[in-house]
């Protein structure tokens, strides 16, 4: 009983947080403070939250808990992106085009859908590796070179995403 | 020679290359990839052109274009997927 | 003084961004098949976006334009991989086999 009510407060909190965020975005982008426009903005924000609620987004463990750990993860991801873009640039501009496409199958460390989505998107964001399939906790990743594949297998991105979303 | 002009030219050349890839194909997914690339480059071009001509309202256009491009690519993919599954059903029968 | 520094910095960022955009375009033409071409497109989607929007942001300074640029950046970084995944997955499900020299499996499992 206790657990259920705390889950409900978490859900309500997430809904209010997203509503505030959406209203702020609206005010920033419109820059007009007439009552009619603000009313329209509020209306569309409420509609958006209602539609998103129907997809079951707020029933999942929310990303709000992960926010304090987000900057560190983003910094790590950014360094990774810079390194691998330079690698891919070298390969593309090399006249011999030294590619050796490799496919990786790996088990996703994060259990939730949100964590797996973040993991897949992070892998796709760094050039040289593209997630081509996520199914039942298994990821298929296409890599441009074998060296890049080894790098991905040795990197801690799987664990890091799990730590980010599930702690 | 402003720096915005150089970047705009680079982006325009890449958009041209993306169109070449879209025309050459060979598969439909290559074309969609090229069109997606063309779209994201358009967003970048719009944000650079906003500063090249000193018209910050172009940034709103860039934001809107990014939204429309994303939804458009997903819609096109969904269309091709339903069509190809229908075609494979027909060949099985 | 600081103004000149910012100018030089955004010159560097913007020209580097232009370079990475060109690399992506050349790669999309040069690479031999669909799945490898996606990697070239991903260079322009991430690195070039960072550099170009970063360089423009430096010129905009603290203003509404910077906030809009950040919104564009966040939006591109969220939708780019999602669109790539949708595209790659659609190609995979339609039966296009990725040509690979090797398939590897991760041994380590998160305990």
PDB file of C-alpha atoms in Angstrom, chain B residues 14-51:
ATOM      1  CA  UNK B  14      27.591  18.526 -48.639  1.00  0.00           C
ATOM      2  CA  UNK B  15      23.911  18.982 -49.439  1.00  0.00           C
ATOM      3  CA  UNK B  16      24.845  18.612 -53.102  1.00  0.00           C
ATOM      4  CA  UNK B  17      26.764  15.410 -52.326  1.00  0.00           C
ATOM      5  CA  UNK B  18      23.756  14.110 -50.377  1.00  0.00           C
ATOM      6  CA  UNK B  19      21.539  14.772 -53.411  1.00  0.00           C
ATOM      7  CA  UNK B  20      23.988  12.841 -55.608  1.00  0.00           C
ATOM      8  CA  UNK B  21      23.744   9.912 -53.185  1.00  0.00           C
ATOM      9  CA  UNK B  22      19.955  10.200 -53.131  1.00  0.00           C
ATOM     10  CA  UNK B  23      19.854  10.046 -56.942  1.00  0.00           C
ATOM     11  CA  UNK B  24      22.312   7.171 -57.231  1.00  0.00           C
ATOM     12  CA  UNK B  25      20.612   5.009 -54.617  1.00  0.00           C
ATOM     13  CA  UNK B  26      20.851   2.043 -55.088  1.00  0.00           C
ATOM     14  CA  UNK B  27      18.392   0.904 -52.414  1.00  0.00           C
ATOM     15  CA  UNK B  28      15.486   2.948 -51.145  1.00  0.00           C
ATOM     16  CA  UNK B  29      17.125   3.126 -47.695  1.00  0.00           C
ATOM     17  CA  UNK B  30      20.208   4.797 -49.172  1.00  0.00           C
ATOM     18  CA  UNK B  31      17.923   7.448 -50.576  1.00  0.00           C
ATOM     19  CA  UNK B  32      16.125   7.954 -47.268  1.00  0.00           C
ATOM     20  CA  UNK B  33      19.505   8.208 -45.520  1.00  0.00           C
ATOM     21  CA  UNK B  34      20.634  10.862 -47.990  1.00  0.00           C
ATOM     22  CA  UNK B  35      17.397  12.807 -47.634  1.00  0.00           C
ATOM     23  CA  UNK B  36      17.691  12.671 -43.836  1.00  0.00           C
ATOM     24  CA  UNK B  37      21.234  13.998 -44.107  1.00  0.00           C
ATOM     25  CA  UNK B  38      20.017  16.750 -46.436  1.00  0.00           C
ATOM     26  CA  UNK B  39      17.396  17.686 -43.844  1.00  0.00           C
ATOM     27  CA  UNK B  40      19.770  17.926 -40.885  1.00  0.00           C
ATOM     28  CA  UNK B  41      22.183  19.960 -43.006  1.00  0.00           C
ATOM     29  CA  UNK B  42      19.306  22.308 -43.858  1.00  0.00           C
ATOM     30  CA  UNK B  43      18.795  22.922 -40.139  1.00  0.00           C
ATOM     31  CA  UNK B  44      22.481  23.788 -39.734  1.00  0.00           C
ATOM     32  CA  UNK B  45      22.425  25.975 -42.840  1.00  0.00           C
ATOM     33  CA  UNK B  46      19.394  27.887 -41.580  1.00  0.00           C
ATOM     34  CA  UNK B  47      21.036  28.577 -38.228  1.00  0.00           C
ATOM     35  CA  UNK B  48      24.236  29.799 -39.899  1.00  0.00           C
ATOM     36  CA  UNK B  49      22.329  31.910 -42.441  1.00  0.00           C
ATOM     37  CA  UNK B  50      20.418  33.522 -39.545  1.00  0.00           C
ATOM     38  CA  UNK B  51      23.732  35.052 -38.463  1.00  0.00           C
TER      39      UNK B  51
END
